[in-house]
Short mmCIF file of C-alpha atoms and ligand atoms in Angstrom, two decimals:
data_model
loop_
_atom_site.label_atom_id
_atom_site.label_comp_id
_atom_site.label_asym_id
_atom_site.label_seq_id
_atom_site.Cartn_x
_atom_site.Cartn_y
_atom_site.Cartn_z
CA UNK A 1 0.00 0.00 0.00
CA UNK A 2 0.72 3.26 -0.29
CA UNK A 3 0.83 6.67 1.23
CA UNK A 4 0.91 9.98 -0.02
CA UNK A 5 2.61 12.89 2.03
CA UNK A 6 0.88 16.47 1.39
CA UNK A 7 0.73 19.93 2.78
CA UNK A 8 1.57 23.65 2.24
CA UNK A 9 5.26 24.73 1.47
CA UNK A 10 7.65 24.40 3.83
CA UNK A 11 5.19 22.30 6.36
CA UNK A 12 7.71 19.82 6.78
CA UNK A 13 6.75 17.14 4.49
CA UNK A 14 10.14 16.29 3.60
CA UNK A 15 11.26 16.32 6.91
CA UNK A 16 8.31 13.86 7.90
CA UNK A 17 9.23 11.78 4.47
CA UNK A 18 12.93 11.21 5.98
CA UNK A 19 12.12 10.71 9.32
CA UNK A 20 9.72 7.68 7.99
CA UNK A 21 12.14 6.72 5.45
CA UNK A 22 15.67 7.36 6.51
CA UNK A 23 15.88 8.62 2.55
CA UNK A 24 16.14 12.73 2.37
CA UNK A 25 14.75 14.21 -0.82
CA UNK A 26 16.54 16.56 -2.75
CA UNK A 27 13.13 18.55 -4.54
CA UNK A 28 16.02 20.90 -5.80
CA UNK A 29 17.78 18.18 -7.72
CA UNK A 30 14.51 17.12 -9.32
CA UNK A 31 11.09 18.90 -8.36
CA UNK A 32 9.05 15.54 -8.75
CA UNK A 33 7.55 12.87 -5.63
CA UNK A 34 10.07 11.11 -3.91
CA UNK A 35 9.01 7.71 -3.36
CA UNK A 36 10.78 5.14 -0.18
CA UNK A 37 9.24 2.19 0.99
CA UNK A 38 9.45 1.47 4.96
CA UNK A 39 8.93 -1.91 6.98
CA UNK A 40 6.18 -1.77 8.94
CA UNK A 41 7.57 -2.25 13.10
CA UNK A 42 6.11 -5.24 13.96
CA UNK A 43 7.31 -6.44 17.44
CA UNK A 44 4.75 -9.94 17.02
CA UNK A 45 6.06 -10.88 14.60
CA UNK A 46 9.86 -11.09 16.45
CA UNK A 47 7.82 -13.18 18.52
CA UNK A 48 6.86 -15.73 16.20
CA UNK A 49 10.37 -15.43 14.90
CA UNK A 50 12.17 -16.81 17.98
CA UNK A 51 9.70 -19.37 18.45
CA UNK A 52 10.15 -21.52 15.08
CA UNK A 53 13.95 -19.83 14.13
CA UNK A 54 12.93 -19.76 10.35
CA UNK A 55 15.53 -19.06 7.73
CA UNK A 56 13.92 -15.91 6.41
CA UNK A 57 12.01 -13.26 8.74
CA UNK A 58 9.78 -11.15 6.00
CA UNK A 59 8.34 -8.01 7.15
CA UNK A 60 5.42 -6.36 5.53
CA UNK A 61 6.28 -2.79 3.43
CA UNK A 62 3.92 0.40 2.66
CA UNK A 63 5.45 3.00 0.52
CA UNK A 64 5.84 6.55 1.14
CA UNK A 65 5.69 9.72 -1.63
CA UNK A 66 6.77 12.78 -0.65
CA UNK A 67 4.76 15.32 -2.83
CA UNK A 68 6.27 18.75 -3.34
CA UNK A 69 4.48 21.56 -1.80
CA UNK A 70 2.57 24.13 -4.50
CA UNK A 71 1.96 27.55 -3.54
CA UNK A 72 -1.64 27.08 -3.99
CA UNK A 73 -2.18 30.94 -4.43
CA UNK A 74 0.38 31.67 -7.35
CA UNK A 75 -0.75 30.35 -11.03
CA UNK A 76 2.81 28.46 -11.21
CA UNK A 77 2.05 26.81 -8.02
CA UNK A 78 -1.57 25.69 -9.22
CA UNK A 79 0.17 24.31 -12.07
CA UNK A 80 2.64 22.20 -9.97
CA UNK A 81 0.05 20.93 -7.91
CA UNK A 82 -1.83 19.99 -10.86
CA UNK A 83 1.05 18.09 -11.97
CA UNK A 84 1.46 16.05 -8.87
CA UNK A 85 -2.27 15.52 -8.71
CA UNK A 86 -2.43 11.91 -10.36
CA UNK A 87 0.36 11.00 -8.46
CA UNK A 88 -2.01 12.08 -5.29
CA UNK A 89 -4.70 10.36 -6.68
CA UNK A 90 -3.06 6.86 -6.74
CA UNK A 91 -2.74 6.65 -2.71
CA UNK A 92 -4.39 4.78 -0.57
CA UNK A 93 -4.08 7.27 2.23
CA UNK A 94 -3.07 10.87 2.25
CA UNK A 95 -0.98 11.91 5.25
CA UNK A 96 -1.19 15.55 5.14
CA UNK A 97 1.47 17.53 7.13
CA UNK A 98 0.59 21.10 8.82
CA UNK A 99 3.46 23.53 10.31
CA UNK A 100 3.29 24.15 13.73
CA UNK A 101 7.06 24.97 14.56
CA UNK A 102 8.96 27.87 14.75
CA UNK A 103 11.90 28.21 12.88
CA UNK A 104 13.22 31.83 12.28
CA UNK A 105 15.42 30.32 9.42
CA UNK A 106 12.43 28.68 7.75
CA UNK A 107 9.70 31.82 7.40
CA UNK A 108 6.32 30.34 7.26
CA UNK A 109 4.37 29.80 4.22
CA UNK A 110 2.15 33.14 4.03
CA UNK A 111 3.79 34.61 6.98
CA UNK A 112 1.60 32.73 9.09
CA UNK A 113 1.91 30.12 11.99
CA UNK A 114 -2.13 28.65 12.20
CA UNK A 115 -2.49 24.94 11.81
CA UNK A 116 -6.40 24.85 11.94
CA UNK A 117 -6.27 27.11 8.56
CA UNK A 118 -3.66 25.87 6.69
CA UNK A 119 -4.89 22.23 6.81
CA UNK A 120 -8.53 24.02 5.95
CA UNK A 121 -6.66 25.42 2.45
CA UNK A 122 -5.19 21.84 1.66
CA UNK A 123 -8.88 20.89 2.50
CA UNK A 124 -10.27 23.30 0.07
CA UNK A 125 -7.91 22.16 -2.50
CA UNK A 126 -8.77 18.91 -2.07
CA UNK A 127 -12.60 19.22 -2.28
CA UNK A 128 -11.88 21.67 -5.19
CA UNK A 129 -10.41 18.90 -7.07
CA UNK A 130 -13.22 16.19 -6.61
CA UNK A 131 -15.94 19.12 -7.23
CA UNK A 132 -14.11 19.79 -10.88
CA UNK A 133 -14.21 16.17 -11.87
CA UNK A 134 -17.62 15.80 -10.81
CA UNK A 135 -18.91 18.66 -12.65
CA UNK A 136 -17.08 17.60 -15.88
CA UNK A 137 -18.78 14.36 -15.51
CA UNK A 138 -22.25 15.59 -15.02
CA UNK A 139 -21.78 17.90 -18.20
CA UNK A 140 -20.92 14.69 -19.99
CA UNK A 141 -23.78 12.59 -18.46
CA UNK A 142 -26.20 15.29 -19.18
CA UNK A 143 -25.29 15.42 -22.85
CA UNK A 144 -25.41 11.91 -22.95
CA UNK A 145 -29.01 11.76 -21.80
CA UNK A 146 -30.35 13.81 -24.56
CA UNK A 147 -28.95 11.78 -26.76
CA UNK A 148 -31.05 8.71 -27.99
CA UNK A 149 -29.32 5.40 -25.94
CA UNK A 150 -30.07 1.95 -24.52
CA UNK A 151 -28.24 2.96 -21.71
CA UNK A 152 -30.15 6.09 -20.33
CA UNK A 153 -31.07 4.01 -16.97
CA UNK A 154 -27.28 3.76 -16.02
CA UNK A 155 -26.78 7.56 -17.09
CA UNK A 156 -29.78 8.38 -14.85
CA UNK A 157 -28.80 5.92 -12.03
CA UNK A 158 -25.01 8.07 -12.51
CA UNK A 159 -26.61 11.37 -12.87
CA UNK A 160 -27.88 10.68 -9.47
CA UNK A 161 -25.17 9.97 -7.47
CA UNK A 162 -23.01 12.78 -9.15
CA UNK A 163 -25.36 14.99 -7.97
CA UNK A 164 -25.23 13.94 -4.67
CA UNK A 165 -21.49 14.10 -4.59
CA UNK A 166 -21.69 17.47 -6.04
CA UNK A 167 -23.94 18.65 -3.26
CA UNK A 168 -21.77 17.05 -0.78
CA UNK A 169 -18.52 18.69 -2.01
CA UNK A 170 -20.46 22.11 -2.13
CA UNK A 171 -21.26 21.65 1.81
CA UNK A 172 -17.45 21.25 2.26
CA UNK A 173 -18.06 17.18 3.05
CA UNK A 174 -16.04 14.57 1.13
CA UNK A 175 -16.93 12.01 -1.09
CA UNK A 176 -16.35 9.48 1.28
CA UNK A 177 -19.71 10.47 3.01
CA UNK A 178 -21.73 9.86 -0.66
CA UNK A 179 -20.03 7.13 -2.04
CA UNK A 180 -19.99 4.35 0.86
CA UNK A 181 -21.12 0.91 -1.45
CA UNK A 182 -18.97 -1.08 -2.65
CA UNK A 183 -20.97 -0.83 -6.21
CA UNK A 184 -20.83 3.31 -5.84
CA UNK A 185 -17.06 2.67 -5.23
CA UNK A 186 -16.66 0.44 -8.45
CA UNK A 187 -18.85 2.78 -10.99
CA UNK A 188 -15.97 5.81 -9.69
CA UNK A 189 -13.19 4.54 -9.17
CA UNK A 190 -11.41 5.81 -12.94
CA UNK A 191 -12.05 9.15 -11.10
CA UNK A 192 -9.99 8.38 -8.43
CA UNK A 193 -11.18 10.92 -6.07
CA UNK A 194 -9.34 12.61 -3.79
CA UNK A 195 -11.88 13.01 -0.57
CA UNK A 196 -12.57 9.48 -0.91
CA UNK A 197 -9.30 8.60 0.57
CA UNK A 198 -8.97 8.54 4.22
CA UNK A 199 -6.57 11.05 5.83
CA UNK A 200 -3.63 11.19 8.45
CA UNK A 201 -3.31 14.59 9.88
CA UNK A 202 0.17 15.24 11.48
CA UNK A 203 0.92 18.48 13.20
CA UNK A 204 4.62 19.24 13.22
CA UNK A 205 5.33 21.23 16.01
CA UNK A 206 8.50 22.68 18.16
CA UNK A 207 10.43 20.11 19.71
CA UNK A 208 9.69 21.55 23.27
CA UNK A 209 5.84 21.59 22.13
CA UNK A 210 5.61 17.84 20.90
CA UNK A 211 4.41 16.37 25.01
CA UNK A 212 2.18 19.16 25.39
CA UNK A 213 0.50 20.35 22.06
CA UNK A 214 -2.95 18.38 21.43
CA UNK A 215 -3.61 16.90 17.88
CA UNK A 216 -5.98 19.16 15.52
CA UNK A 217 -9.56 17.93 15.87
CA UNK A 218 -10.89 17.52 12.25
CA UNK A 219 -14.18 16.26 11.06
CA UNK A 220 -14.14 13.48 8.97
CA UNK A 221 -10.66 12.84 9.53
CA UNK A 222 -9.15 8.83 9.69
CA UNK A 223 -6.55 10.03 12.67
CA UNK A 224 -4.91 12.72 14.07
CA UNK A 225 -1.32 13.03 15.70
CA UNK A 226 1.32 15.48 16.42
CA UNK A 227 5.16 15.21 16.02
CA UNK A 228 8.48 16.62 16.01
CA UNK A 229 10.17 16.47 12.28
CA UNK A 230 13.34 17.75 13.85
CA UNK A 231 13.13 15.13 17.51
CA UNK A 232 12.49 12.13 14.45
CA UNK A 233 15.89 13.43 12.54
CA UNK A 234 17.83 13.44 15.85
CA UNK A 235 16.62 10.16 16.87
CA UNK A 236 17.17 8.39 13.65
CA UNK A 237 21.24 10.12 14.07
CA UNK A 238 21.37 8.40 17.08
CA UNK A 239 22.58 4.65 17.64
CA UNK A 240 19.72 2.37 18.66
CA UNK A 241 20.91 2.13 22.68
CA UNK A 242 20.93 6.22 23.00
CA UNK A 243 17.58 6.60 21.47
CA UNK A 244 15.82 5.36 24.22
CA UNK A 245 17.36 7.54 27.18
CA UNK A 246 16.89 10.70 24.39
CA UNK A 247 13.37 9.49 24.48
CA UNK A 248 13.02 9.44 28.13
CA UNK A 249 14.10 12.72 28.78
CA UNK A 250 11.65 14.03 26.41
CA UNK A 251 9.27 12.17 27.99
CA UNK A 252 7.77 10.19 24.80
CA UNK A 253 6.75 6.50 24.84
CA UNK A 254 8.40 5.72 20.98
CA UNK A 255 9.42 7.43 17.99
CA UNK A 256 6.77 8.81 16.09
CA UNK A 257 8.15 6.85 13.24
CA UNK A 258 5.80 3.65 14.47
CA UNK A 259 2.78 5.32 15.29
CA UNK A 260 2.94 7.02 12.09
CA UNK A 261 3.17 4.21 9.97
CA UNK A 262 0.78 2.25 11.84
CA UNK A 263 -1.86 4.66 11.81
CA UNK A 264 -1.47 4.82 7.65
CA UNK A 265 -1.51 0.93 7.86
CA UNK A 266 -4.65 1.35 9.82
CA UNK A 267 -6.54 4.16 8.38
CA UNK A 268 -5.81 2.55 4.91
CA UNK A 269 -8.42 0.28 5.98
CA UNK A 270 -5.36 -3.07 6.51
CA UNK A 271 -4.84 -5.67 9.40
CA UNK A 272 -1.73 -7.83 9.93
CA UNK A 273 -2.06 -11.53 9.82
CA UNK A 274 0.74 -13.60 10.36
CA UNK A 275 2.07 -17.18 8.07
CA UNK A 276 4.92 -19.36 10.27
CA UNK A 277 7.29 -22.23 9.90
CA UNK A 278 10.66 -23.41 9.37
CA UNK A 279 11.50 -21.50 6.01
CA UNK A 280 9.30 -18.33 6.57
CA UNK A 281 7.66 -16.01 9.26
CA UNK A 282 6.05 -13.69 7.64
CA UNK A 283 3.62 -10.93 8.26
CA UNK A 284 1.23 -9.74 5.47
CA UNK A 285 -1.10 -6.79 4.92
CA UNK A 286 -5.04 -7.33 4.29
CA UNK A 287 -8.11 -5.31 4.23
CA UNK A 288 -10.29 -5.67 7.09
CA UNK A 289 -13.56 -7.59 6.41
CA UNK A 290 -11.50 -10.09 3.98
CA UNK A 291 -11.43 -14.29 4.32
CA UNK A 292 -9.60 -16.67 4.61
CA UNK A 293 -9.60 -17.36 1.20
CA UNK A 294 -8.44 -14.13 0.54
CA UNK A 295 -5.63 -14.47 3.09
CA UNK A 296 -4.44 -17.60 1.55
CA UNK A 297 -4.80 -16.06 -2.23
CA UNK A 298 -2.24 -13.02 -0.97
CA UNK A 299 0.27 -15.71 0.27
CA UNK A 300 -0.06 -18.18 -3.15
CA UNK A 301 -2.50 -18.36 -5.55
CA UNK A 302 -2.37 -22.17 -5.03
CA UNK A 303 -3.18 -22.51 -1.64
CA UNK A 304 -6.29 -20.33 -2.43
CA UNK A 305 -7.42 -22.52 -5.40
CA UNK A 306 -7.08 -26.02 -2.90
CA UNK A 307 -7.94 -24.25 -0.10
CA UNK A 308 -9.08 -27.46 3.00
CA UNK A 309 -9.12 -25.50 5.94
CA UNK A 310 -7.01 -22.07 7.77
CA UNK A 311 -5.60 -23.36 11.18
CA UNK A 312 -6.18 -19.97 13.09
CA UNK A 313 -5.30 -18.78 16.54
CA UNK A 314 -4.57 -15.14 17.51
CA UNK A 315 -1.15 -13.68 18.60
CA UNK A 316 -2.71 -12.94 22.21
CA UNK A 317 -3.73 -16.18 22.42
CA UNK A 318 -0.28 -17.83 21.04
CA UNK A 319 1.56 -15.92 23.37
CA UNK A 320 -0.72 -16.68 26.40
CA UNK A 321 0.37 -20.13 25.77
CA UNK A 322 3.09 -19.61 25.29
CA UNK A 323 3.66 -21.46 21.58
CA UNK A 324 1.99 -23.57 19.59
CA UNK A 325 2.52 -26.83 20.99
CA UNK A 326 0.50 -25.21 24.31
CA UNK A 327 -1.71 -23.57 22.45
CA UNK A 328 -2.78 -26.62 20.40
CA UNK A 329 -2.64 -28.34 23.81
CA UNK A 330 -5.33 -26.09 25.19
CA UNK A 331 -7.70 -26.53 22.21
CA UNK A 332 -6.89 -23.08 21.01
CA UNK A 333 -6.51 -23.23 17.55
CA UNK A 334 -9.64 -23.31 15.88
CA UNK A 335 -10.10 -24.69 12.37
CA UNK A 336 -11.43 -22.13 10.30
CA UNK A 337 -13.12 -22.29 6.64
CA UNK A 338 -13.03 -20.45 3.71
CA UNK A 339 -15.59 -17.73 4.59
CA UNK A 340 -13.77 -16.94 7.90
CA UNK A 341 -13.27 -13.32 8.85
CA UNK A 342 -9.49 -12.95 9.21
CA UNK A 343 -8.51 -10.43 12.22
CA UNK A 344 -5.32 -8.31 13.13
CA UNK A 345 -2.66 -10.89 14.81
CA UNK A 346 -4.35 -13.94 13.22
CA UNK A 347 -1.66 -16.53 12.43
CA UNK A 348 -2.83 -18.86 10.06
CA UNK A 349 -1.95 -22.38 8.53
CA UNK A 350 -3.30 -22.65 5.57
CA UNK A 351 -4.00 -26.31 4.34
CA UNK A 352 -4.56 -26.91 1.09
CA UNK A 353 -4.81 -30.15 -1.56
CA UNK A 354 -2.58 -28.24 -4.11
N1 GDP B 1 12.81 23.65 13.70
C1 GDP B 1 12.22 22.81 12.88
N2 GDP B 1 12.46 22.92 11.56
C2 GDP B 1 11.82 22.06 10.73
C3 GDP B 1 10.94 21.06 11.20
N3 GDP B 1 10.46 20.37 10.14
C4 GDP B 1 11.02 20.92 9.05
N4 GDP B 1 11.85 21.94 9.39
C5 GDP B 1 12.64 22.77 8.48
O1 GDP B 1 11.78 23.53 7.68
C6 GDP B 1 12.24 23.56 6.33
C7 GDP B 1 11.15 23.02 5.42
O2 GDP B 1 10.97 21.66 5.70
P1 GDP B 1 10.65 20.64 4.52
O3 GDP B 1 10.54 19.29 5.13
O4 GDP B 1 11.61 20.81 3.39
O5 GDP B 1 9.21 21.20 4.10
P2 GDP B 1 8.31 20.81 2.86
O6 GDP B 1 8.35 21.96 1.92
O7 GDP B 1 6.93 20.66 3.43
O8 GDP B 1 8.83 19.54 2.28
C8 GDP B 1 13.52 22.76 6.29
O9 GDP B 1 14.60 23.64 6.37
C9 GDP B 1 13.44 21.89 7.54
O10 GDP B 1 14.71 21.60 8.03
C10 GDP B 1 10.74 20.95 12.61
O11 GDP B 1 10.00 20.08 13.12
N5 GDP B 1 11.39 21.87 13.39
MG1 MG B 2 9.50 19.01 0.41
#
């Protein structure tokens, strides 16, 4: 999966991208996205690691794009951000980054510190897009209809839903609020909308702000959090046995590095289940709500097609007994079918006849 980085100039989107990344963009050298792909922290999964000692430990990835920042008010910078828009449009989440910090060397975009507004005029932009698409498309879907068609019941059942769209984007509320069927999702999805996707607000503030500075509140927002671009760059500097007493005398719990990429793993709508033996541990992305089947069709499309049975028993549960010899012992792993309903820290054995 993947996860778009957006925001005003000079927000600190870069800054976020590296700290996520370890990779630092040069938007100088070349003024396009900067793509990196980061593991996803997953202490179960070390778990499950020392308990079978496979040869291979595979972690699961989501990809980051740092998008430059458009001054949305210029022409030029309209033009940019019209450029990076399809790249935008491809993400599964948008993480969009607002300045809180001070920096005297670093003036503010617009001469202005205000997080609440400046994540309003990404807002705007965002809703601005959507509400152009949509309004192309009912012109076209309105022409369409006085023409003479077999298909004027599909352009009517479209016509519709645009309109509600339209009247949602014209209220200021996204798309995501219209289109919420899985067959409304299908018939749009070429359009790609923008306030479909969910989004990951991250206030960058001063590192002596980041314990005491409260996320933003946002409607309609997937999650909200607040970090330090500049505490993230120190702490990746540092060698892994001084980052935790740096951490302590800030008085934070982790970097925001793992919370950050967890709550775009999260609010991108995937769970973590978990595969395990000699060769392989292994943890894997998948959406919530899918099966079994589906699990087994993301490891191999073989084990999906002669799909028997998914041995299943949860992390908490593994670990309660401690492995799977006590768990089995216990009569903890159930034997699940095809229609199953995998959850986050399932590990599954997945039996299969091919
Ligand atoms: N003091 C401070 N400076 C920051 C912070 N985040 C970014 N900066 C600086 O602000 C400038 C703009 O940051 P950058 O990540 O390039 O912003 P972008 O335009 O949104 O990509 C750079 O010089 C950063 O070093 C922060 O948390 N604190
Ligand atoms: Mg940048």
């Amino acid at each position: 999966m993947n996860a778009a980085i957006i925001g005003l100039p000079q927000s600190g989107k870069s800054a976020v991208f590296a700290a996520i990344t370890g990779k630092v963009p040069d938007h100088h050298a070349s003024p396009e996205p900067h793509r990196a792909v980061s593991h996803i922290p997953e202490p179960r999964l070390k778990y499950l690691a020392d308990l079978v000692r496979p040869k291979k430990v595979t972690e699961e990835t989501i990809e980051f794009v740092d998008v430059p920042g458009c001054s949305l008010d210029a022409p030029k910078g309209q033009e940019e951000w019209r450029h990076v828009l399809p790249t935008v449009r491809l993400a599964q989440v948008l993480v969009v980054v607002v300045r809180a910090f001070d920096n005297p060397a670093v003036p503010p975009y617009r001469g202005r510190i205000d997080p609440a507004a400046d994540f309003a005029e990404m807002w705007d932009e965002l809703i601005f897009a959507d509400l152009e698409t949509v309004t192309n498309r009912i012109d076209k879907v309105e022409k369409a209809l006085k023409k003479p068609s077999k298909t004027h019941d599909a352009e009517k059942h479209e016509l519709a839903l645009l309109t509600r769209c339209r009247e949602a984007l014209e209220s200021n509320a996204p798309l995501s609020t219209v289109i919420t069927t899985d067959e409304e999702r299908k018939l749009f999805s070429s359009f790609a909308f923008l306030t479909e996707l969910p989004i990951v607000c991250v206030l960058n503030v001063s590192d002596d702000k980041v314990t005491t500075t409260p996320p933003l509140v946002l409607p309609h927002v997937a999650a909200s959090m607040v970090l330090s671009a500049e505490i993230e760059a120190e702490l990746n500097a540092l060698e892994p046995e001084e980052r935790t007493a740096f951490l302590e005398d800030l008085g934070l719990p982790e970097p925001a590095r793992a919370r950050l990429i967890h709550t775009c793993h999260q609010a991108g709508g995937m769970i973590t289940f978990f595969t395990m033996n000699a060769e392989e541990a292994r943890a894997w992305s998948l959406p919530r709500g899918h099966t079994a089947l589906e699990a087994a069709a993301k490891v191999h499309t073989d084990l999906a097609r002669g799909f028997i049975r998914a041995e299943t028993i949860s992390y908490d549960e593994l670990v309660a007994h401690t492995d799977m010899k006590g768990a089995k012992a216990a009569g903890k792993v159930r034997k699940e079918g095809k229609t199953y309903v995998v959850r986050d820290g399932d590990i599954l054995q997945i039996l299969s006849s091919s």
